[in-house]
mmCIF file of C-alpha atoms and ligand atoms in Angstrom:
data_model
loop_
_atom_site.group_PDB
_atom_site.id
_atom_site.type_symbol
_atom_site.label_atom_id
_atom_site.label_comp_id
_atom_site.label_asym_id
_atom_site.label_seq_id
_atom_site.Cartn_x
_atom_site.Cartn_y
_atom_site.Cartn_z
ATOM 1 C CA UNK A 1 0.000 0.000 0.000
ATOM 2 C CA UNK A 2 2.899 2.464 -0.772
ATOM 3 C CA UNK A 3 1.634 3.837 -4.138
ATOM 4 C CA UNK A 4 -0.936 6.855 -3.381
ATOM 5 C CA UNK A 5 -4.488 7.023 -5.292
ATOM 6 C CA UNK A 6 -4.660 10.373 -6.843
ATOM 7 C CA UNK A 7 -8.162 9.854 -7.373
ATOM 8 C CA UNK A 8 -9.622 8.767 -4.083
ATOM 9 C CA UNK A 9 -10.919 10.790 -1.956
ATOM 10 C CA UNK A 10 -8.869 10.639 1.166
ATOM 11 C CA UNK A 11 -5.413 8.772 0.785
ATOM 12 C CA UNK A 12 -3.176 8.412 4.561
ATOM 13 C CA UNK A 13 -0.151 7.022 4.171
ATOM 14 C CA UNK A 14 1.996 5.816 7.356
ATOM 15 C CA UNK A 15 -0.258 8.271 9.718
ATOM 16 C CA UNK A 16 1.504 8.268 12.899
ATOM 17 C CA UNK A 17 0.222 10.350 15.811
ATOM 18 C CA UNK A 18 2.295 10.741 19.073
ATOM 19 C CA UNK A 19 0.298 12.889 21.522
ATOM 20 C CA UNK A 20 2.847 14.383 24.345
ATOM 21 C CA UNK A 21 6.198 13.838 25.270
ATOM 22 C CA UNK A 22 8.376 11.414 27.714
ATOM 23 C CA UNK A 23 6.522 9.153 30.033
ATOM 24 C CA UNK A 24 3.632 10.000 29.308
ATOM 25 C CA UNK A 25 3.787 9.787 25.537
ATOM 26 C CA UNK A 26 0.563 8.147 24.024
ATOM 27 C CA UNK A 27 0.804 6.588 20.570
ATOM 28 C CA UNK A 28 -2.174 7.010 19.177
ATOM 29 C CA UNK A 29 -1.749 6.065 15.908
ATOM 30 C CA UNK A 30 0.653 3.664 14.461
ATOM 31 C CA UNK A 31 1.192 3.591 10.559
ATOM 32 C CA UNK A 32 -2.465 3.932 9.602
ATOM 33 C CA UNK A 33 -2.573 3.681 5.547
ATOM 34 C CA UNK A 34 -5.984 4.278 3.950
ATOM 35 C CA UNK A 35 -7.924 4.794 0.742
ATOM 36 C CA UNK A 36 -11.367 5.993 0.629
ATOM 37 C CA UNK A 37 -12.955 6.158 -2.410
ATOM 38 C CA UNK A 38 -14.544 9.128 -3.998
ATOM 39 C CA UNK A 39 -18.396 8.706 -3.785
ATOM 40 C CA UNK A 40 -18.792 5.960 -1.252
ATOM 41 C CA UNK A 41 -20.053 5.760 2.365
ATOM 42 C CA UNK A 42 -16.830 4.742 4.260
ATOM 43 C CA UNK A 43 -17.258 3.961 8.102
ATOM 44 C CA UNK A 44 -14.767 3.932 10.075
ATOM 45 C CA UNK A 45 -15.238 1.407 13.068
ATOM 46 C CA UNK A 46 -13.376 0.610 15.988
ATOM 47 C CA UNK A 47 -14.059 0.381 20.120
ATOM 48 C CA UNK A 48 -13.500 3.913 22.407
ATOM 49 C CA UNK A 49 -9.650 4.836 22.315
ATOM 50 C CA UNK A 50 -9.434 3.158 19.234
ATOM 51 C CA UNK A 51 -7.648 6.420 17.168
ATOM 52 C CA UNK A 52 -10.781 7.278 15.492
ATOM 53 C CA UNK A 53 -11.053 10.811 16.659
ATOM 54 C CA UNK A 54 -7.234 11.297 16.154
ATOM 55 C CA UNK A 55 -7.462 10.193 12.272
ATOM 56 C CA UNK A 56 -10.658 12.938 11.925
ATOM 57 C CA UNK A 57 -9.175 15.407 13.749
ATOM 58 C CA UNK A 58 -5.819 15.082 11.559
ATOM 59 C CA UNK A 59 -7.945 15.145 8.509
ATOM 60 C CA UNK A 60 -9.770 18.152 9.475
ATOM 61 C CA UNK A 61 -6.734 19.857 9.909
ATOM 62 C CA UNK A 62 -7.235 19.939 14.077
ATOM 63 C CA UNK A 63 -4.559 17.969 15.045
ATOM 64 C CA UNK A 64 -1.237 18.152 13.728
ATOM 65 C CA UNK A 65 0.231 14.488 12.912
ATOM 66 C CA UNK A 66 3.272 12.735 13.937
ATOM 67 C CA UNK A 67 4.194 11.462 10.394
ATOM 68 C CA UNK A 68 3.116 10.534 7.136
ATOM 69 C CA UNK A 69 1.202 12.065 4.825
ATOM 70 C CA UNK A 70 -2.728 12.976 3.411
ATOM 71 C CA UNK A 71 -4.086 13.507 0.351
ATOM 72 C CA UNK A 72 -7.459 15.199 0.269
ATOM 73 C CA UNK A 73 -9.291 15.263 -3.109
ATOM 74 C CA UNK A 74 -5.523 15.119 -4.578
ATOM 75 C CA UNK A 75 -4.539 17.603 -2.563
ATOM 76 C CA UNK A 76 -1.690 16.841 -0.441
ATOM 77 C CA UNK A 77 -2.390 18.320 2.898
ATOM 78 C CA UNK A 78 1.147 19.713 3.733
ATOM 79 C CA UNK A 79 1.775 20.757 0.357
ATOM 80 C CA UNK A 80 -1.675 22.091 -0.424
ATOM 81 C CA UNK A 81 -3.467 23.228 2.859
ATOM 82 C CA UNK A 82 -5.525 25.463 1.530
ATOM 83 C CA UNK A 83 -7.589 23.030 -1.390
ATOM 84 C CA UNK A 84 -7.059 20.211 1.095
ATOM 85 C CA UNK A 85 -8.914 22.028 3.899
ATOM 86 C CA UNK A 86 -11.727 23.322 1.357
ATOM 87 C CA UNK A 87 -12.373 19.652 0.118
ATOM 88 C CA UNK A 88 -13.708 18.179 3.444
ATOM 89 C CA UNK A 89 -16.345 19.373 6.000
ATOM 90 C CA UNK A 90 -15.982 17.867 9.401
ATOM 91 C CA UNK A 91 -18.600 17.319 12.088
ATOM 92 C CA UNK A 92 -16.683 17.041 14.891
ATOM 93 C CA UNK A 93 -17.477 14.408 18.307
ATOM 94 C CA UNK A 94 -17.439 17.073 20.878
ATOM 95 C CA UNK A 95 -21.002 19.088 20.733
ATOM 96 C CA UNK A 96 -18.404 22.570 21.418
ATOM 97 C CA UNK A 97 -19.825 25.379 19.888
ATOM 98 C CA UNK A 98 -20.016 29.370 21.160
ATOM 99 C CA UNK A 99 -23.118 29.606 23.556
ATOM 100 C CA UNK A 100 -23.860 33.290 22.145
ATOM 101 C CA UNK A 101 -23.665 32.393 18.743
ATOM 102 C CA UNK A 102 -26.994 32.133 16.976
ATOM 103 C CA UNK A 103 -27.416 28.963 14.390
ATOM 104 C CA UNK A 104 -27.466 31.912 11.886
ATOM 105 C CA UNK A 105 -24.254 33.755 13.094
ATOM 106 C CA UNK A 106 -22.572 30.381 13.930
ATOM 107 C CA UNK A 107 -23.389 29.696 9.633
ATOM 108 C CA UNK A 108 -21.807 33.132 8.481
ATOM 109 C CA UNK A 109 -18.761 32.858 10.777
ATOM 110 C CA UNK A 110 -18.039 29.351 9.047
ATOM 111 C CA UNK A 111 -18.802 30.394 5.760
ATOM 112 C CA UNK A 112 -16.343 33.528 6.778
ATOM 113 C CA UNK A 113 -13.477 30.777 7.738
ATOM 114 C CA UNK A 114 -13.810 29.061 4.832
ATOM 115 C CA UNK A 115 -14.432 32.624 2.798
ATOM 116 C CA UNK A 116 -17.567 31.693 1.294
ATOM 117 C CA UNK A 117 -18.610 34.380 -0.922
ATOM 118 C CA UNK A 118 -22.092 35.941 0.301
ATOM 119 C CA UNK A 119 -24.107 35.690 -2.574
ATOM 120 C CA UNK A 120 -23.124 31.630 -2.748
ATOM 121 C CA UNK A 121 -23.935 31.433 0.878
ATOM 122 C CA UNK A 122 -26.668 28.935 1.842
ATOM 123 C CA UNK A 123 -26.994 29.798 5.316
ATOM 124 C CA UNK A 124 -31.768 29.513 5.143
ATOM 125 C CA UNK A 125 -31.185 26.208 2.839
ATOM 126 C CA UNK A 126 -29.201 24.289 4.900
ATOM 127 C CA UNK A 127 -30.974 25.565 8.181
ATOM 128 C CA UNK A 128 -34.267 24.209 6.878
ATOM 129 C CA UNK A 129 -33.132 21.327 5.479
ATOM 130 C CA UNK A 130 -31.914 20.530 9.172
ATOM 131 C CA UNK A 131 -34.943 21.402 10.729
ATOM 132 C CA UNK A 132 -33.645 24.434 12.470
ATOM 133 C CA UNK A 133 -35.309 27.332 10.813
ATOM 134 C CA UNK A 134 -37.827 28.144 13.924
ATOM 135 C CA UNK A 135 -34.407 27.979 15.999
ATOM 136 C CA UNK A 136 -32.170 30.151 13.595
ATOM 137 C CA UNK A 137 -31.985 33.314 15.579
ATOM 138 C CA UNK A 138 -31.986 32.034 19.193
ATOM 139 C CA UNK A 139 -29.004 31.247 20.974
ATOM 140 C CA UNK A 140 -27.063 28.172 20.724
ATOM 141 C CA UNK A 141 -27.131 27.259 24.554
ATOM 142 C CA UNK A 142 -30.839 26.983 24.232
ATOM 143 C CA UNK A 143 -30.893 24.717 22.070
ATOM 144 C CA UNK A 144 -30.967 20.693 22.319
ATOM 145 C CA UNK A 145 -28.563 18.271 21.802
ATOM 146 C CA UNK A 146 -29.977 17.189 18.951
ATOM 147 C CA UNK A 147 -30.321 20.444 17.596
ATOM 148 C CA UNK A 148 -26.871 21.277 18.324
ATOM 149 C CA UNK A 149 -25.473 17.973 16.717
ATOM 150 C CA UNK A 150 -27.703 19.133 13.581
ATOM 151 C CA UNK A 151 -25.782 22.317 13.387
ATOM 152 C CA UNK A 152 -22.634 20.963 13.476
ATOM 153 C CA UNK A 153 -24.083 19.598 10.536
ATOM 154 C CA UNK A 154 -25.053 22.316 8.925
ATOM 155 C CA UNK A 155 -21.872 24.179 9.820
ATOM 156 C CA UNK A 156 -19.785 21.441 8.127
ATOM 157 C CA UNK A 157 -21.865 21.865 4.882
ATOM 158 C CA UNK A 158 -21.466 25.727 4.329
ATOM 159 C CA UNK A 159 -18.871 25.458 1.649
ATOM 160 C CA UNK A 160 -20.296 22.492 0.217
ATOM 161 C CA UNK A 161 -17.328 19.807 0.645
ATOM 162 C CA UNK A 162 -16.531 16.922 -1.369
ATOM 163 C CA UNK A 163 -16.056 15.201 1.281
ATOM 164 C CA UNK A 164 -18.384 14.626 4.135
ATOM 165 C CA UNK A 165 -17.263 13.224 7.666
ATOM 166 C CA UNK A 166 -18.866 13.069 10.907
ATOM 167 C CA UNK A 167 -17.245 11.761 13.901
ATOM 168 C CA UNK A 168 -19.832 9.372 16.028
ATOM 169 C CA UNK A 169 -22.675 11.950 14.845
ATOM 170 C CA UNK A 170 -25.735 9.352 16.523
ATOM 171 C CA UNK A 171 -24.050 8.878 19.747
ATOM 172 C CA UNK A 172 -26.348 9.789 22.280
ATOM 173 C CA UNK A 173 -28.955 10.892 19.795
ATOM 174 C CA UNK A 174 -32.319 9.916 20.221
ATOM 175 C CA UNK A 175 -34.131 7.727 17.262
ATOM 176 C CA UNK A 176 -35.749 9.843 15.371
ATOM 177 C CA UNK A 177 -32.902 12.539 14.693
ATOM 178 C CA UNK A 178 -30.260 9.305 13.735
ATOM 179 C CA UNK A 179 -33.008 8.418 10.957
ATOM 180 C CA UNK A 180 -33.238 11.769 10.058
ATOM 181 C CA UNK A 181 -29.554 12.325 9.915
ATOM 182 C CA UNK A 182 -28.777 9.220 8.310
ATOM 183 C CA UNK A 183 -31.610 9.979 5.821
ATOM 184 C CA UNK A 184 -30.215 13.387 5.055
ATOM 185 C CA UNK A 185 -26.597 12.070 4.776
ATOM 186 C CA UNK A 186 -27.506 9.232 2.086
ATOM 187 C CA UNK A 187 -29.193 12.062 0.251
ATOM 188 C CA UNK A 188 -26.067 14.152 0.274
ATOM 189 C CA UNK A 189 -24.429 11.176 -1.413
ATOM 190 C CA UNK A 190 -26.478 10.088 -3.786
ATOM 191 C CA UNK A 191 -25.843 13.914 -5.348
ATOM 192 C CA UNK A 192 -22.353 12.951 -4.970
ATOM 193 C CA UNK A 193 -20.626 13.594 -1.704
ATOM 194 C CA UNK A 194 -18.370 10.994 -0.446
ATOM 195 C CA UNK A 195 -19.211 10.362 3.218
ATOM 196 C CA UNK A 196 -16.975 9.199 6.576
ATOM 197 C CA UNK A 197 -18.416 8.410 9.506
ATOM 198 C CA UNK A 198 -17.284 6.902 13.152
ATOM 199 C CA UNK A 199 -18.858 4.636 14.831
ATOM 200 C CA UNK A 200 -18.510 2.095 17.522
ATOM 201 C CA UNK A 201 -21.709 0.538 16.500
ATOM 202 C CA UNK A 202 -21.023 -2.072 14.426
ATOM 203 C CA UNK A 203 -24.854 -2.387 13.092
ATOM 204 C CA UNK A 204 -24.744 1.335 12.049
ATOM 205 C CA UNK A 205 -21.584 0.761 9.584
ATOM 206 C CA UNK A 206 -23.456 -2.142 8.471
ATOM 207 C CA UNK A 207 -26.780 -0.528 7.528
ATOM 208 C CA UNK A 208 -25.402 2.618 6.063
ATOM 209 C CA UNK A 209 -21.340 1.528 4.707
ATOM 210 C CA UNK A 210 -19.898 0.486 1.531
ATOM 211 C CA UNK A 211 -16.907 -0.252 2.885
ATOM 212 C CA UNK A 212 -15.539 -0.689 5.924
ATOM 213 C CA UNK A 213 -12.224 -0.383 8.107
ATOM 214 C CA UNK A 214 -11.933 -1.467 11.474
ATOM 215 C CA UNK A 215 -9.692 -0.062 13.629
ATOM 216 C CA UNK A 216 -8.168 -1.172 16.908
ATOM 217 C CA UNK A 217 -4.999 0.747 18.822
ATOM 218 C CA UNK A 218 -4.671 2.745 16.339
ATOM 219 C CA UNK A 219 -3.873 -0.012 13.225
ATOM 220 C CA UNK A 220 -6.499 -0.889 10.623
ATOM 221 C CA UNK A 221 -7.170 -4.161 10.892
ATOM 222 C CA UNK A 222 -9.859 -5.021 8.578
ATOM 223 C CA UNK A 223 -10.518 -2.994 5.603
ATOM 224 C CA UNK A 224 -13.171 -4.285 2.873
ATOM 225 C CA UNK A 225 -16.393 -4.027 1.444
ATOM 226 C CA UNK A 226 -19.097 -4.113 4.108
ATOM 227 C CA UNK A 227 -20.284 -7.335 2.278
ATOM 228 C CA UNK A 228 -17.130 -9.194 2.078
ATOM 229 C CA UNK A 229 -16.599 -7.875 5.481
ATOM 230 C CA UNK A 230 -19.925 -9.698 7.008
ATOM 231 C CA UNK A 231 -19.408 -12.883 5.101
ATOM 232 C CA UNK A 232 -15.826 -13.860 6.177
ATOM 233 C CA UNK A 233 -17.326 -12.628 9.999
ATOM 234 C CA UNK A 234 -20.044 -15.498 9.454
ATOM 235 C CA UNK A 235 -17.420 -18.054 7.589
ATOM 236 C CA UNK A 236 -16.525 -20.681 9.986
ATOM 237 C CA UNK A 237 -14.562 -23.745 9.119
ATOM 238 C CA UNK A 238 -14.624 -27.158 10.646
ATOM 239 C CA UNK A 239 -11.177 -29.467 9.580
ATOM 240 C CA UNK A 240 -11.890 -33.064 9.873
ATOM 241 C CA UNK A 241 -9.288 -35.837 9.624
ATOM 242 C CA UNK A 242 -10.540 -38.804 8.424
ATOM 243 C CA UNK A 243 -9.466 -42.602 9.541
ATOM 244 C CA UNK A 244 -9.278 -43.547 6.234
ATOM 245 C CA UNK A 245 -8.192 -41.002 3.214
ATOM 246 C CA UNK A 246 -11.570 -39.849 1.495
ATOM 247 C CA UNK A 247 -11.338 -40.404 -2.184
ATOM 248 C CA UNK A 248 -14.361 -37.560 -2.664
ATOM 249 C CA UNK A 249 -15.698 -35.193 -0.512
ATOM 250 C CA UNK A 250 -18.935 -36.789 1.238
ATOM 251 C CA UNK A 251 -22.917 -35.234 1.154
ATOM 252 C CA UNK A 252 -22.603 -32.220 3.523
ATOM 253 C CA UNK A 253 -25.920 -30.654 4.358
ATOM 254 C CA UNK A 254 -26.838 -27.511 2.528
ATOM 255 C CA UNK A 255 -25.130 -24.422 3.388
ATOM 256 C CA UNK A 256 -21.761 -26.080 3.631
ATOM 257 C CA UNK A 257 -18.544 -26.682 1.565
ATOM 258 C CA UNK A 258 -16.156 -29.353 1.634
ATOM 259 C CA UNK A 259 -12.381 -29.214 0.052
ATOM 260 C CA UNK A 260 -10.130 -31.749 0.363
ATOM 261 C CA UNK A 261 -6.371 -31.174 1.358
ATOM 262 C CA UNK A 262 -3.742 -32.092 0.378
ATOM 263 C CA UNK A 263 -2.323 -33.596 3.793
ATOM 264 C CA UNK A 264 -5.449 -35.499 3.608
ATOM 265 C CA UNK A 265 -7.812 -33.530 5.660
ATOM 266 C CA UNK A 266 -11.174 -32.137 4.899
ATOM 267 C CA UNK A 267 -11.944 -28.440 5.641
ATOM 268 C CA UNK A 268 -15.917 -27.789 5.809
ATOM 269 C CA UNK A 269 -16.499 -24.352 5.554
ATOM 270 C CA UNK A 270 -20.460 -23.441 6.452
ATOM 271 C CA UNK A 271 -21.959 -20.142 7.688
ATOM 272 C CA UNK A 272 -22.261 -19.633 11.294
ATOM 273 C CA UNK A 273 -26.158 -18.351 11.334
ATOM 274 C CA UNK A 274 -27.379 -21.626 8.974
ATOM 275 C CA UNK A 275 -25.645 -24.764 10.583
ATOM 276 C CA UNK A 276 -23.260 -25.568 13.964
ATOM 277 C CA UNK A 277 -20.206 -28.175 13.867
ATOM 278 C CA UNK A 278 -22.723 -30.827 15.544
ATOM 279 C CA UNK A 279 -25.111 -30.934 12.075
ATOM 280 C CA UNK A 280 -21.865 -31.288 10.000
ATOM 281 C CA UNK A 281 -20.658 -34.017 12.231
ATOM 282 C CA UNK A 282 -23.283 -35.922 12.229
ATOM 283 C CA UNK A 283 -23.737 -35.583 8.365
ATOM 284 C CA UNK A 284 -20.021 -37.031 7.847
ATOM 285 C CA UNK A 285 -21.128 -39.865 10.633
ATOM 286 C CA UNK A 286 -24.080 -40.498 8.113
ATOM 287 C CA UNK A 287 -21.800 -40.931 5.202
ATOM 288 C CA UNK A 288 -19.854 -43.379 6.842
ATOM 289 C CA UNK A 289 -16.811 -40.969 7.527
ATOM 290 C CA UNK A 290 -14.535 -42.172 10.643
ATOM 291 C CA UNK A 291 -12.596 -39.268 12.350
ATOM 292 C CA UNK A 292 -9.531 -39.359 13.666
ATOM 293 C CA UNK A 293 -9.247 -36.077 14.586
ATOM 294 C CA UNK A 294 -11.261 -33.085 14.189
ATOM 295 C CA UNK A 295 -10.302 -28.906 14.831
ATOM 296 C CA UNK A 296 -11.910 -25.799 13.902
ATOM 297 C CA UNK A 297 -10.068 -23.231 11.762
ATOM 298 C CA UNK A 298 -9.455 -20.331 14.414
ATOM 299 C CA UNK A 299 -11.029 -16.685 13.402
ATOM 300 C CA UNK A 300 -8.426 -14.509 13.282
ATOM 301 C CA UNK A 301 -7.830 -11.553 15.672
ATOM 302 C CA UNK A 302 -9.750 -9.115 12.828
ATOM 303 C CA UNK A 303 -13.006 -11.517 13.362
ATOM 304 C CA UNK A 304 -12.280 -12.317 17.169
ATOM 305 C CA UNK A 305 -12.583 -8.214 17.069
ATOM 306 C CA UNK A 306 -15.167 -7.545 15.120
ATOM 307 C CA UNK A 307 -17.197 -9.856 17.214
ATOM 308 C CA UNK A 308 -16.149 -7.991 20.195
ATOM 309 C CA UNK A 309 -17.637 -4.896 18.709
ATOM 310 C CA UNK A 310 -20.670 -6.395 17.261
ATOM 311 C CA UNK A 311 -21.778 -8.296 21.287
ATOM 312 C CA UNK A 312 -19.297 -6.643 23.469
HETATM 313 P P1 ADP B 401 -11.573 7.111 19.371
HETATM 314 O O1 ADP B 401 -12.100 8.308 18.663
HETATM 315 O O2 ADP B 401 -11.449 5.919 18.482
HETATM 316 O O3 ADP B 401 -12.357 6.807 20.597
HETATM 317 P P2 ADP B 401 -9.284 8.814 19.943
HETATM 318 O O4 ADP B 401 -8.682 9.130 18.624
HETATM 319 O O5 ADP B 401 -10.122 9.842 20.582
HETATM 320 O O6 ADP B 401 -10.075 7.416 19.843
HETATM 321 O O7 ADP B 401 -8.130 8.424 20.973
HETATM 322 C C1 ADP B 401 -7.085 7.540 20.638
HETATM 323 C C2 ADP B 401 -6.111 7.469 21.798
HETATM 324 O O8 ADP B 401 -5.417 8.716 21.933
HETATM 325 C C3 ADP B 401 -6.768 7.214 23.148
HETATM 326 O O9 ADP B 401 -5.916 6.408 23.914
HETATM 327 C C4 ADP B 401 -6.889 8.593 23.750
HETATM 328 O O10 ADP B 401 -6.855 8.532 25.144
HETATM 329 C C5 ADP B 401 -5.646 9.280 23.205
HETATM 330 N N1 ADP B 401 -5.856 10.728 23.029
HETATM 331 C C6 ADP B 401 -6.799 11.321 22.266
HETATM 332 N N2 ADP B 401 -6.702 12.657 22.320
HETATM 333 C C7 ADP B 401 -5.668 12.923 23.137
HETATM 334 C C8 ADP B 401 -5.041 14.130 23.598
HETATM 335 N N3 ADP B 401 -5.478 15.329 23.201
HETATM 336 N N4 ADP B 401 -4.003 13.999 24.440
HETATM 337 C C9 ADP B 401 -3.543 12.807 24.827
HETATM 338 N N5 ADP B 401 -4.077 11.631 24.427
HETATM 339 C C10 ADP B 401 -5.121 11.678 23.593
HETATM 340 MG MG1 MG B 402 -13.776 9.399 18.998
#
């Protein structure tokens, strides 16, 4: 994974993140290299501490990294700060935001930063489309939490990214606002905005991802499409050695797969949700099939992880 993708979205190469100094020194991240693809929904998954926050944050341009390097849109973030920083709106974890700022101040003072031209400003648009019209003009401490996580939104559209990426944007959010948020993000990428989102629920990145990395102490660990993902979590195989060398591999009841190897063994992969090591077994005792020995094929720490996240 050395040669950077000009054309994805967001390229990280070798993204190391040191916070502090001495004893205290927390690595936060530890090489991360990733490609996101322009146009997809790309969720980012991984338990509390994981180094989420820390890859956003760099991204955004709010935390200076260690080493490496980022590409946003193309644009090399050290080289090109300025186009890097325009193509990507973040919506950050923390719900900070100026208590005497109105929703409609807090909108010019963004499109200000990110010098907006007035007459291109959307400020009323994106208000409305985030339901907070009635509360435009009132103060931000009297709003919600839900209303303040939908102006974060809003804030993080004013200059109409590319690139769209909200940092565990349903976490404490009550029902109704995640569908609404999640309806209103899947719009914004069907007209083309590639989305990133955080998540420590493992269901969320399922319903809403194309593709998904997992990350764990700050290392990717799994990175695929959500599908390919799911499947090789549900994959289990069963490795069977027979008394007697098999000259075909036996009826196996539906759902399952048998290979033979070449040490002699049979490996019966099945899906974990449709059949259990017991229904194979007693299959293969069916057929006739004497065992000598039988083991299952260990998941590997990425599924042993994943599974942590998805019941833990
Ligand atoms: P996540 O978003 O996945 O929960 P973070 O990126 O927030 O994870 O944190 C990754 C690690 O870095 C954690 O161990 C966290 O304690 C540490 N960390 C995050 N921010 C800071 C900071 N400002 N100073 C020191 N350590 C930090
Ligand atoms: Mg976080």
């Amino acid at each position: 994974m050395t040669d950077v993708k000009p054309d994805a979205a967001i390229s990280v190469r070798g993204l190391r993140k040191i916070y502090g100094s001495g004893p205290s020194a927390k690595e936060a991240l530890k090489g991360v290299d990733l490609d996101i693809p322009r146009g997809s929904v790309f969720g980012l998954l991984g338990p509390n501490g994981a180094g989420k926050s820390t890859i956003i944050n760099i991204l955004a341009g709010l935390v200076n990294k260690t080493e490496g390097s980022v590409r946003i849109w193309g644009f090399d973030q050290d080289e090109n700060p300025r186009q890097a920083r325009a193509a990507i709106g973040v919506v950050p974890q923390e719900l900070n935001m100026d208590p005497f700022f109105t929703p409609r101040a807090a909108m010019e003072v963004q499109a200000g930063l990110y010098a907006v031209p007035k007459r291109e400003r959307r400020t009323d648009e994106i208000l409305a489309r985030l339901g907070l019209t009635d509360k435009a003009d009132a103060y931000a401490r009297s709003l919600s939490g839900g209303m303040k996580r939908r102006l974060l939104v809003a804030k993080a559209l004013v200059h109409r990214p590319a690139v769209l990426v909200l940092d565990e944007p349903t976490a404490g959010v009550d029902i109704e606002l995640r569908r609404s948020l999640w309806d209103y993000v899947m719009e914004l990428n069907k007209a083309g905005t590639t989305i990133i989102l955080t998540t420590h629920y493992l269901e969320e990145a399922e319903a809403l991802c194309d593709r998904i990395a997992v990350i764990n102490h700050g290392e990717v660990i799994a990175n695929d499409e959500t599908s390919a993902l799911l499947h090789r979590l549900d994959g289990k195989t069963l490795i069977v050695t027979p008394a007697t060398p098999l000259a075909a591999v036996p009826a196996l009841p539906e759902g399952a797969t048998g290979e033979l190897r070449a040490d002699g063994a049979l490996a019966v992969s099945y899906s974990r949700a449709r059949l259990n090591a017991g229904t194979i077994l007693s299959a293969l005792a069916a057929e006739g099939v004497q065992l000598l020995d039988i083991a299952t094929e260990e998941p590997d720490l990425e599924e042993v992880f994943v599974d942590l996240v998805r019941h833990g």
